[in-house]
PDB file of C-alpha atoms in Angstrom:
ATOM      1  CA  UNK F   1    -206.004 131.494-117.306  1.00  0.00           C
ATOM      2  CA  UNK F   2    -209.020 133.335-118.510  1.00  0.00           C
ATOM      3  CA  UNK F   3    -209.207 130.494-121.376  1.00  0.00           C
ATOM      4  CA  UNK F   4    -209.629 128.000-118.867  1.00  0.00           C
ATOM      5  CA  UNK F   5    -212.481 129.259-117.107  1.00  0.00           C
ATOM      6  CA  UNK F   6    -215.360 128.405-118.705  1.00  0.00           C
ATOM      7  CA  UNK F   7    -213.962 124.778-118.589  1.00  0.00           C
ATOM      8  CA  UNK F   8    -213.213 124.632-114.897  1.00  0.00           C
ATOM      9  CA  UNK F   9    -216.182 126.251-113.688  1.00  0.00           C
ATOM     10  CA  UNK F  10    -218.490 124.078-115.872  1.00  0.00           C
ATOM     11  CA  UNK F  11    -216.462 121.024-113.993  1.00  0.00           C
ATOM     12  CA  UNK F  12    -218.435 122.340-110.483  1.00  0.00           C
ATOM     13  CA  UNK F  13    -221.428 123.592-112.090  1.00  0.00           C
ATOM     14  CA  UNK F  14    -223.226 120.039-111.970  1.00  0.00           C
ATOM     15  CA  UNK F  15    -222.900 118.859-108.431  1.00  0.00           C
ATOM     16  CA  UNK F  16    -225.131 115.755-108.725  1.00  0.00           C
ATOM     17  CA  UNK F  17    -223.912 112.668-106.843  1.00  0.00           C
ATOM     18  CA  UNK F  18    -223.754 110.970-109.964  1.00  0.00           C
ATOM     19  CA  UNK F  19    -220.639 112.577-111.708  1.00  0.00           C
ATOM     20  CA  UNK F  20    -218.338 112.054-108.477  1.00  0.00           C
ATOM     21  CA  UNK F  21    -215.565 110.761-108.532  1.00  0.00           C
ATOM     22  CA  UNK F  22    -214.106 113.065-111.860  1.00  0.00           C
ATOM     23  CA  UNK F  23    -211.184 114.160-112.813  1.00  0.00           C
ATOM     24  CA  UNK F  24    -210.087 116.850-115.120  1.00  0.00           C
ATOM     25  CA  UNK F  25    -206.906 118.870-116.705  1.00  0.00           C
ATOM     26  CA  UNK F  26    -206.512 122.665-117.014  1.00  0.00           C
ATOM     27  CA  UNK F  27    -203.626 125.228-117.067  1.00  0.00           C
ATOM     28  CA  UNK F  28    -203.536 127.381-113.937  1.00  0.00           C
ATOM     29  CA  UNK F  29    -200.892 130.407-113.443  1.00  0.00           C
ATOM     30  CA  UNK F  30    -198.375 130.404-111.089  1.00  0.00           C
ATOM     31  CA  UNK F  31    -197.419 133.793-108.298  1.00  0.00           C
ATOM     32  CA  UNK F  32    -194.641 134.503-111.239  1.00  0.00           C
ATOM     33  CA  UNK F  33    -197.024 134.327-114.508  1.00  0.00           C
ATOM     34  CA  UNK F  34    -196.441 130.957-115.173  1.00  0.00           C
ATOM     35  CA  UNK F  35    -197.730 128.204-116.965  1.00  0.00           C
ATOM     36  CA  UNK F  36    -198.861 124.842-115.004  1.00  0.00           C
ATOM     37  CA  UNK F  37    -201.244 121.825-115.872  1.00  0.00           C
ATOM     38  CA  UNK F  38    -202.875 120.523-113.176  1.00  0.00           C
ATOM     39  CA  UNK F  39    -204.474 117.283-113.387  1.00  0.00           C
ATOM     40  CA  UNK F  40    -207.876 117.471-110.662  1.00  0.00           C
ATOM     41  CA  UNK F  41    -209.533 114.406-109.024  1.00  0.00           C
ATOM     42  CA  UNK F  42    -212.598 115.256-107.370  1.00  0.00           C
ATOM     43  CA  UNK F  43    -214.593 113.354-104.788  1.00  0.00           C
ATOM     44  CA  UNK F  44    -217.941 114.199-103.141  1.00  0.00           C
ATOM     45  CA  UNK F  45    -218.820 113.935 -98.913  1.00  0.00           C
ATOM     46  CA  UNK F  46    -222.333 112.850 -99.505  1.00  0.00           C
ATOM     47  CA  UNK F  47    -224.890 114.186 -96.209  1.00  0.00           C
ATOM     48  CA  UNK F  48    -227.247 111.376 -95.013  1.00  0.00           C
ATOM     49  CA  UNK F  49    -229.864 112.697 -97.704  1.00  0.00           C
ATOM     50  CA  UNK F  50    -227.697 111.321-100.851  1.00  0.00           C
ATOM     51  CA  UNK F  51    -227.068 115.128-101.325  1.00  0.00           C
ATOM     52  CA  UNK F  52    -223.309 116.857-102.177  1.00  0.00           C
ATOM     53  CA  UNK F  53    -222.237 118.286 -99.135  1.00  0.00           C
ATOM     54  CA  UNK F  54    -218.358 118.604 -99.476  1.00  0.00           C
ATOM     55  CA  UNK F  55    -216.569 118.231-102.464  1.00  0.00           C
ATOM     56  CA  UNK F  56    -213.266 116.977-102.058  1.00  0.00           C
ATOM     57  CA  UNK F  57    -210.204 117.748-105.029  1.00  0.00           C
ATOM     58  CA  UNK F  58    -206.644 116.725-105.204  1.00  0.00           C
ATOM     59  CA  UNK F  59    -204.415 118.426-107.780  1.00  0.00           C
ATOM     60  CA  UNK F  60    -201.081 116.968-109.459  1.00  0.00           C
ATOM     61  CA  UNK F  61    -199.079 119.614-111.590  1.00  0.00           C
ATOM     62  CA  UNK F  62    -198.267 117.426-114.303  1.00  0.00           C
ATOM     63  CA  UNK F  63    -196.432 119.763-116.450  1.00  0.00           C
ATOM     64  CA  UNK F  64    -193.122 117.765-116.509  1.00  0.00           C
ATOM     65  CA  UNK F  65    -194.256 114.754-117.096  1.00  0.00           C
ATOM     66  CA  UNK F  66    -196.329 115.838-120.083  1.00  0.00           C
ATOM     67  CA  UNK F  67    -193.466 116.670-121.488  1.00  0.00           C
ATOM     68  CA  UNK F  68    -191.277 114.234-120.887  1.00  0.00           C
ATOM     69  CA  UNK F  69    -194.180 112.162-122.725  1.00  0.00           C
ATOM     70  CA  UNK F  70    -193.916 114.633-125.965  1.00  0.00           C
ATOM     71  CA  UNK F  71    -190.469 114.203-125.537  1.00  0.00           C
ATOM     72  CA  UNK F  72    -190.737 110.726-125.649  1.00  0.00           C
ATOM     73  CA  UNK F  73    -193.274 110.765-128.953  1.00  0.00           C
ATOM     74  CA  UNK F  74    -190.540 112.493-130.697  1.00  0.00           C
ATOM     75  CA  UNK F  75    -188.130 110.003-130.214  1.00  0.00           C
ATOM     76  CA  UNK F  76    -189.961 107.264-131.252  1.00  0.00           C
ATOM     77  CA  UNK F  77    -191.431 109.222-134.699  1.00  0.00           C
ATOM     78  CA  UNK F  78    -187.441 109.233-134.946  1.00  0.00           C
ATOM     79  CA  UNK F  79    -186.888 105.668-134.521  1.00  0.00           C
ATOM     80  CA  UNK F  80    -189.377 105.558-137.202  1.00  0.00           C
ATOM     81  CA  UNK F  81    -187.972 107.933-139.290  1.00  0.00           C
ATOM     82  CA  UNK F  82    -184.541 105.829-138.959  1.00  0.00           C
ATOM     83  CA  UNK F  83    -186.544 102.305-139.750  1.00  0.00           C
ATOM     84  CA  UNK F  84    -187.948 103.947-142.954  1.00  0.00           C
ATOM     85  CA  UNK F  85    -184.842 105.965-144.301  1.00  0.00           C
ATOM     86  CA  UNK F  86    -182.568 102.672-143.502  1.00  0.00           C
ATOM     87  CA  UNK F  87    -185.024 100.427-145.721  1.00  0.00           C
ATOM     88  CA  UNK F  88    -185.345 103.076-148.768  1.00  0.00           C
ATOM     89  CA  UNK F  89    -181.207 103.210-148.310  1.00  0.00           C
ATOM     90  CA  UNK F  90    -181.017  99.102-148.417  1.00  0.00           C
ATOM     91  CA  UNK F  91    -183.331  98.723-150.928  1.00  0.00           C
ATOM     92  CA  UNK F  92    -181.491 101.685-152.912  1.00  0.00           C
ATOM     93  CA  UNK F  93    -177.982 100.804-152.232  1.00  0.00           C
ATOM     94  CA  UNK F  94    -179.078  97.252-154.036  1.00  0.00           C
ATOM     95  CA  UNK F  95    -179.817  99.269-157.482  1.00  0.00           C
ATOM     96  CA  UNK F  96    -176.866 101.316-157.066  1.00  0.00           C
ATOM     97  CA  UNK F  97    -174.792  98.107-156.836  1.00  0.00           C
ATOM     98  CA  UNK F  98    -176.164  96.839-160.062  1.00  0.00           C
ATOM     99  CA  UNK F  99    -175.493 100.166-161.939  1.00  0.00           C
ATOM    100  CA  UNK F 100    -171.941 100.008-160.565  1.00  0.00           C
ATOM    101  CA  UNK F 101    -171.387  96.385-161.327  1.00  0.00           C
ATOM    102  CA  UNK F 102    -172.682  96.956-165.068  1.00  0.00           C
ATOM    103  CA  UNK F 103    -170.687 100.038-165.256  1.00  0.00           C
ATOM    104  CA  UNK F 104    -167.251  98.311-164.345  1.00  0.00           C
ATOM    105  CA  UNK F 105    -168.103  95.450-166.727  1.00  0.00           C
ATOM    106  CA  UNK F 106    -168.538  98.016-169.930  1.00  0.00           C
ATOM    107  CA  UNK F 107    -165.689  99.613-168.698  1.00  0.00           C
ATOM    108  CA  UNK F 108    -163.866  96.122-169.645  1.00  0.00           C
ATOM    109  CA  UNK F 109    -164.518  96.538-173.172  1.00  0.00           C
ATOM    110  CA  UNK F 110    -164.149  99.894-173.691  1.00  0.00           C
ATOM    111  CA  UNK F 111    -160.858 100.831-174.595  1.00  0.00           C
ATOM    112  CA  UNK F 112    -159.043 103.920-172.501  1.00  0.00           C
ATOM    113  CA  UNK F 113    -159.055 106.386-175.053  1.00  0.00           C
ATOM    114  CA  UNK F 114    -162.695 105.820-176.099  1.00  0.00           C
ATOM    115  CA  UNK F 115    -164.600 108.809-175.845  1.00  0.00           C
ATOM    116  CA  UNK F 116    -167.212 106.941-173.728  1.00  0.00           C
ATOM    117  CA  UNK F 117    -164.610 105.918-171.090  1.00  0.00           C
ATOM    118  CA  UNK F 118    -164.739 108.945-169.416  1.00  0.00           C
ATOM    119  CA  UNK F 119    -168.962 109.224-169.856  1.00  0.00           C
ATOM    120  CA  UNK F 120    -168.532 105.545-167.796  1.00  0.00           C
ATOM    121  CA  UNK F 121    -166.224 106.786-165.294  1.00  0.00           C
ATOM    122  CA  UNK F 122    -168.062 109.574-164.558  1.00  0.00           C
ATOM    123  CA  UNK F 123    -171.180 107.181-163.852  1.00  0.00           C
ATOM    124  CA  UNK F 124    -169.042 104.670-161.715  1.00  0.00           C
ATOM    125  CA  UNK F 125    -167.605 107.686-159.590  1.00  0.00           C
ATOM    126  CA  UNK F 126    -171.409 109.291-159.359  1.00  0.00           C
ATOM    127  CA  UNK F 127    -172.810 105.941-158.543  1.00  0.00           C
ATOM    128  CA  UNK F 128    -169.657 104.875-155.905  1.00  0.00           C
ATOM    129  CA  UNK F 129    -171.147 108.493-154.351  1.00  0.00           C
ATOM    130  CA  UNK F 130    -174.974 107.747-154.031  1.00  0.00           C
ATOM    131  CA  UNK F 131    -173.465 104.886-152.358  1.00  0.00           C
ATOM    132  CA  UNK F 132    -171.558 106.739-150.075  1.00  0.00           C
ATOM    133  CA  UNK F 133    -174.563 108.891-148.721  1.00  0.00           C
ATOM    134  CA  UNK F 134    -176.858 104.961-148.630  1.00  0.00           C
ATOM    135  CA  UNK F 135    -174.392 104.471-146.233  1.00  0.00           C
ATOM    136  CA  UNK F 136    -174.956 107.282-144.036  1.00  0.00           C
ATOM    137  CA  UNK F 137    -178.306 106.922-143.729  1.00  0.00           C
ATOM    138  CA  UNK F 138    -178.023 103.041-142.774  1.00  0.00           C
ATOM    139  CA  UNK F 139    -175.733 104.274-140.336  1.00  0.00           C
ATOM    140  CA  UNK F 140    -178.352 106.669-139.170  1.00  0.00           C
ATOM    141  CA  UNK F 141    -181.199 104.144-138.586  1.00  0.00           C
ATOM    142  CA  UNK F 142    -178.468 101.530-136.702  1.00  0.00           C
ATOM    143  CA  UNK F 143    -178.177  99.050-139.446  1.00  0.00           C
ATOM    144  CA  UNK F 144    -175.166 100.002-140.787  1.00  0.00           C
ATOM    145  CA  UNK F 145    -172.104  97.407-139.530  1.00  0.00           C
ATOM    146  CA  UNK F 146    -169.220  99.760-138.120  1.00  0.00           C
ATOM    147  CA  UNK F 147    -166.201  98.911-140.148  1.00  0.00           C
ATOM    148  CA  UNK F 148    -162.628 100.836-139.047  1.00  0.00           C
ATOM    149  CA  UNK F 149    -160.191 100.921-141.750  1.00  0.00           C
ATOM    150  CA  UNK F 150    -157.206 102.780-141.625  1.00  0.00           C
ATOM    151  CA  UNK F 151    -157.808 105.714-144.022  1.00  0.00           C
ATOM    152  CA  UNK F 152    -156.192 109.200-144.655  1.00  0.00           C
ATOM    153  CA  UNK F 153    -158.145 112.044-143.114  1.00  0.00           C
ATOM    154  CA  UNK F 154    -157.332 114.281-145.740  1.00  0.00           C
ATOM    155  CA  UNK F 155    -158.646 112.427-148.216  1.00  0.00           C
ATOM    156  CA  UNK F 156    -162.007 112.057-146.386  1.00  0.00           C
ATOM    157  CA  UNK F 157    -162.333 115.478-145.908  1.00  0.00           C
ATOM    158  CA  UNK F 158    -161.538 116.164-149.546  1.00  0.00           C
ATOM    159  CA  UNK F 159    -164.554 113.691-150.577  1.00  0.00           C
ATOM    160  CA  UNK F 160    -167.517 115.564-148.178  1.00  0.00           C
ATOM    161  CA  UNK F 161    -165.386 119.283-149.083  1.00  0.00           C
ATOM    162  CA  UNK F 162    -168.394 119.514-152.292  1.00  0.00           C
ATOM    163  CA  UNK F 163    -170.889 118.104-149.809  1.00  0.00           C
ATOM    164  CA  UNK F 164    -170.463 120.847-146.960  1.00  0.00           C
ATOM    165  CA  UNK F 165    -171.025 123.941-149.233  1.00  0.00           C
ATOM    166  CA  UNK F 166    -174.627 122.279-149.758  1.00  0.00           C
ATOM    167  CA  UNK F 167    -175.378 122.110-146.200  1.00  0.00           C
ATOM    168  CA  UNK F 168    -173.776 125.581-144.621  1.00  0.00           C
ATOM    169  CA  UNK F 169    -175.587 128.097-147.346  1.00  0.00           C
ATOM    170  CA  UNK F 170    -173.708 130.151-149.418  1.00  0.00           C
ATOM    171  CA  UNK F 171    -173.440 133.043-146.347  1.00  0.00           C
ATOM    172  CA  UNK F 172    -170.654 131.006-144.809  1.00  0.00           C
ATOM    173  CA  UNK F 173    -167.573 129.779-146.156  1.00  0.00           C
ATOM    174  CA  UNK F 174    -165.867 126.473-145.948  1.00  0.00           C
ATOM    175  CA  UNK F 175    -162.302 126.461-146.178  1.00  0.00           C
ATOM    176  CA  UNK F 176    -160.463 122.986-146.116  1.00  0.00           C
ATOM    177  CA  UNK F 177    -156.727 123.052-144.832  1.00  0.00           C
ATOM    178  CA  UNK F 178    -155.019 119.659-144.866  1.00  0.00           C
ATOM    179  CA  UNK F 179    -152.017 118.832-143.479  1.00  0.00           C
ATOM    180  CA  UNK F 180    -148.817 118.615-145.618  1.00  0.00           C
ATOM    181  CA  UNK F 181    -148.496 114.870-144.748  1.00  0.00           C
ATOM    182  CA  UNK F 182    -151.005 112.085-144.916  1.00  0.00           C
ATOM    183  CA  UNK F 183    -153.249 112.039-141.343  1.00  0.00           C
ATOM    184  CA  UNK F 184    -153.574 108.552-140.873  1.00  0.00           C
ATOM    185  CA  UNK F 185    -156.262 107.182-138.526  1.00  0.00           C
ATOM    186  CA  UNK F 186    -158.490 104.340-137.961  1.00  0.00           C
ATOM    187  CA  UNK F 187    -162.086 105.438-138.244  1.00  0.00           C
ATOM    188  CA  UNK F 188    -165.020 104.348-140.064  1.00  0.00           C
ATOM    189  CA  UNK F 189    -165.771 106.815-143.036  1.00  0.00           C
ATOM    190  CA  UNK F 190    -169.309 106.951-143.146  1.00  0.00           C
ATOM    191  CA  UNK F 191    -169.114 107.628-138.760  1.00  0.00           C
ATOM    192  CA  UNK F 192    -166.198 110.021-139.487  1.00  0.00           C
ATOM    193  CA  UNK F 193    -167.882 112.225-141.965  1.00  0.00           C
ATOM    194  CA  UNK F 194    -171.085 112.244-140.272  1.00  0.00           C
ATOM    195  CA  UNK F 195    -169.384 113.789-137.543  1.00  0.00           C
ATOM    196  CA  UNK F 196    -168.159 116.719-139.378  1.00  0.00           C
ATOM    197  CA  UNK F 197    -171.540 117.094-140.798  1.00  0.00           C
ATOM    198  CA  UNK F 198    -173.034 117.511-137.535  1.00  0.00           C
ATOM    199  CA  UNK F 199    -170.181 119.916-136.375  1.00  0.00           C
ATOM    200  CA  UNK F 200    -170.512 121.798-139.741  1.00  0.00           C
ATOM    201  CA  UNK F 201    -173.799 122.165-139.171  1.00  0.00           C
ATOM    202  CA  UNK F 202    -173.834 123.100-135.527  1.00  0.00           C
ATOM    203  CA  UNK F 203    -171.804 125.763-136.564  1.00  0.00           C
ATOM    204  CA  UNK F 204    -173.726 127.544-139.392  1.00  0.00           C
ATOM    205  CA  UNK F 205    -176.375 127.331-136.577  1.00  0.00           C
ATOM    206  CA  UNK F 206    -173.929 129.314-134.405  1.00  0.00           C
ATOM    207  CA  UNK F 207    -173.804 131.875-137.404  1.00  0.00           C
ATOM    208  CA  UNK F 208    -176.805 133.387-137.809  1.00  0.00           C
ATOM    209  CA  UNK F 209    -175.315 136.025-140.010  1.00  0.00           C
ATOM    210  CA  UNK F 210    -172.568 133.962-142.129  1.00  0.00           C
ATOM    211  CA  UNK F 211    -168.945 133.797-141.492  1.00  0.00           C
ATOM    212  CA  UNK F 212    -166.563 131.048-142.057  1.00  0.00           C
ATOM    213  CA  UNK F 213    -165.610 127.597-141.503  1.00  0.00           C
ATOM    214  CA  UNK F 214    -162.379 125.995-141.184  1.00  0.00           C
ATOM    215  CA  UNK F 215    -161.318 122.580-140.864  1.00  0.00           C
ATOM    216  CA  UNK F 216    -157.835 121.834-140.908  1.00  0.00           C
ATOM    217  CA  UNK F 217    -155.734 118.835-139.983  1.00  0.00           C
ATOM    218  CA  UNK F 218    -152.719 118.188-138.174  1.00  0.00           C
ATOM    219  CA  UNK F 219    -150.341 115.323-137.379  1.00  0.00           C
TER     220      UNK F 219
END
């Protein structure tokens, strides 16, 4: 590559005995326009004088590897991504568990048709929420305990209905269509509806220009 020149032809511009053995990395072109990097190792054939006669180089194309290597970086800034977001979500499921707990007990002396009762509720629903998505994201850095219940689908997919709207963008629609009976199945929640997410997602990705979404279910 015309980039690469300078670089590669300053590599055999010094041919004292001194620098030998070297090694160097540059992109070369392939017969179809391609891109390579090729990792040199050069070693001089000294004549009885102590002068360069031959010069000797071996190239590797080490285009692959370098990146399975960035490949490999990326996971592990996700591992750390995981390790960070699951110790803000511990430490932040902790204060939501106070709120809640402190919410519940002044809902105990607050009779039901205070006005505040509803104010409270409100909290204690918001709060059992924030919860909710602390639990996703200790399921998304691996510290979250898998725990199977038997729960009604329908009623899962009613909860994360006013979460999806959020995520698709307003050029696609979401349309929820539960089954007329209750669709019993044992699942943990926080697994289940991060699979939808990811589906929901994957699928605004598949709609560049909007369209619509529907998730029904059947028993």
């Amino acid at each position: 590559f015309p980039e690469e020149r300078d670089a590669v032809a300053s590599v055999f511009a010094n041919n004292s005995p001194g620098r030998y053995p070297n090694s160097n990395e540059s992109y070369w072109m392939t017969r179809d326009g391609g891109r390579r990097l090729i990792s040199w190792t050069s070693t001089a054939l000294l004549s009885k004088a102590g002068e360069v006669e031959f010069v000797i180089g071996t190239g590797i194309d080490i285009t692959d590897q370098r990146a399975l290597e960035e490949q490999l970086r990326q996971i592990q800034k996700m591992e750390l991504v995981g390790q960070l977001a699951g110790g803000i979500a511990h430490d932040f499921n902790n204060l939501l568990t106070g709120i809640t707990g402190y919410t519940s007990l002044a809902l105990m002396g607050v009779a039901e048709r205070h006005p505040l009762r509803r104010l409270l509720d409100e909290i204690k629903k918001t709060t059992e929420s924030a919860m909710g998505l602390t639990r996703q994201l200790l399921a998304f850095s691996r510290k979250q305990v898998l725990e199977p219940k038997r729960v009604d689908l329908n009623t899962l997919l009613k909860g994360i209905s006013r979460m999806l709207p959020r995520l698709i963008g307003e050029d696609i629609s979401c349309v929820m269509v539960p089954s007329n009976v209750p669709a019993f199945v044992k699942v943990d929640a926080t697994q289940f509806e991060q699979v939808i997410i990811n589906l929901a997602v994957n699928a605004r990705d598949a709609m560049p220009d909007g369209g619509s979404l529907t998730i029904s279910t059947e028993c």
